[in-house]
């Protein structure tokens, strides 16, 4: 799951330092979520860094306003398109790449990536702690989650431990790439503000 060395030679390793990005692209517009009506909530990178509130930029269309960012990274070999059937959907293709900027301490809740997809996450700046469960170990845990509704991550971890589930836990540092296989439940917590694709 944790791969080292895949980002060697990427332009983004140097360029995607948070302060440098704010200096270079501070007035570019990014998606940070949606408002209560479902409309896109947009912000500049500089504005995001000055705001209190929305914990992250999670922009699937960054290439429209910042196409030069696509030159800053390479897709890992196992995601190079040979197994990508979504490209057959043309303009109806679901989102498949994101530009991410998160605040220190922000937590991504437990989830499984949609549509049976696998994902890769390359960290350029900051730090992120990951927790991952195997799909075959999750049925009892999922039932408990559904029974309880919206419960804290700490409680979910306690429940997983009570059920004897083996969890993989690791810290991603700048330059590391994390690959999350299809159907693997996972969560993340930012140790330091981070920039990733």
CSV table of N, CA and C in Angstrom, one decimal, residues 31-33 41 43 48 51 53-59 99-103 106-109 128 190 194:
chain,number,residue,atom,x,y,z
A,31,UNK,N,-12.1,24.1,-6.2
A,31,UNK,CA,-13.3,23.6,-5.6
A,31,UNK,C,-13.0,23.2,-4.1
A,32,UNK,N,-13.7,23.7,-3.2
A,32,UNK,CA,-13.5,23.2,-1.8
A,32,UNK,C,-14.7,22.5,-1.2
A,33,UNK,N,-15.7,22.2,-2.0
A,33,UNK,CA,-16.9,21.5,-1.5
A,33,UNK,C,-18.1,22.0,-2.2
A,41,UNK,N,-18.8,25.3,-4.1
A,41,UNK,CA,-18.2,26.3,-3.3
A,41,UNK,C,-16.7,26.5,-3.8
A,43,UNK,N,-13.0,28.7,-4.1
A,43,UNK,CA,-12.1,29.6,-3.3
A,43,UNK,C,-10.8,29.7,-4.1
A,48,UNK,N,-8.3,30.3,0.6
A,48,UNK,CA,-8.4,29.0,1.4
A,48,UNK,C,-7.5,29.0,2.6
A,51,UNK,N,-8.8,31.3,5.3
A,51,UNK,CA,-10.1,31.0,5.9
A,51,UNK,C,-10.0,30.1,7.1
A,53,UNK,N,-12.6,27.2,8.6
A,53,UNK,CA,-13.8,26.5,8.2
A,53,UNK,C,-13.6,25.3,7.3
A,54,UNK,N,-14.0,25.3,6.0
A,54,UNK,CA,-13.9,24.2,5.1
A,54,UNK,C,-12.5,23.6,5.2
A,55,UNK,N,-12.4,22.3,5.6
A,55,UNK,CA,-11.1,21.8,5.9
A,55,UNK,C,-10.2,21.4,4.7
A,56,UNK,N,-10.7,21.4,3.5
A,56,UNK,CA,-9.9,21.0,2.4
A,56,UNK,C,-10.3,21.5,1.0
A,57,UNK,N,-9.4,21.6,0.1
A,57,UNK,CA,-9.7,21.7,-1.3
A,57,UNK,C,-9.7,20.3,-1.9
A,58,UNK,N,-10.7,19.9,-2.6
A,58,UNK,CA,-10.8,18.6,-3.2
A,58,UNK,C,-11.4,18.8,-4.6
A,59,UNK,N,-10.5,19.1,-5.5
A,59,UNK,CA,-10.9,19.6,-6.8
A,59,UNK,C,-10.7,18.6,-7.9
A,99,UNK,N,-6.9,17.4,-7.2
A,99,UNK,CA,-5.9,18.2,-6.5
A,99,UNK,C,-6.4,18.4,-5.1
A,100,UNK,N,-5.6,18.1,-4.1
A,100,UNK,CA,-6.0,18.1,-2.7
A,100,UNK,C,-5.1,19.0,-1.9
A,101,UNK,N,-5.7,19.9,-1.1
A,101,UNK,CA,-5.0,20.7,-0.1
A,101,UNK,C,-5.8,20.5,1.2
A,102,UNK,N,-5.1,20.1,2.2
A,102,UNK,CA,-5.8,19.9,3.5
A,102,UNK,C,-5.1,20.6,4.7
A,103,UNK,N,-5.9,20.9,5.6
A,103,UNK,CA,-5.4,21.6,6.8
A,103,UNK,C,-4.9,20.5,7.8
A,106,UNK,N,-7.0,17.7,10.0
A,106,UNK,CA,-8.3,17.3,9.3
A,106,UNK,C,-8.3,15.8,9.2
A,107,UNK,N,-9.5,15.3,9.3
A,107,UNK,CA,-9.7,13.9,9.2
A,107,UNK,C,-10.7,13.5,8.1
A,108,UNK,N,-10.3,12.5,7.3
A,108,UNK,CA,-11.2,12.0,6.3
A,108,UNK,C,-11.9,10.8,7.0
A,109,UNK,N,-13.2,10.8,7.0
A,109,UNK,CA,-13.9,9.7,7.7
A,109,UNK,C,-13.7,8.3,7.0
A,128,UNK,N,0.4,12.5,6.4
A,128,UNK,CA,-1.0,11.9,6.6
A,128,UNK,C,-0.9,10.5,7.2
A,190,UNK,N,-4.6,14.2,8.7
A,190,UNK,CA,-3.4,15.0,8.4
A,190,UNK,C,-2.7,15.4,9.6
A,194,UNK,N,-1.3,19.6,4.1
A,194,UNK,CA,-0.7,18.8,3.0
A,194,UNK,C,-1.2,19.2,1.6
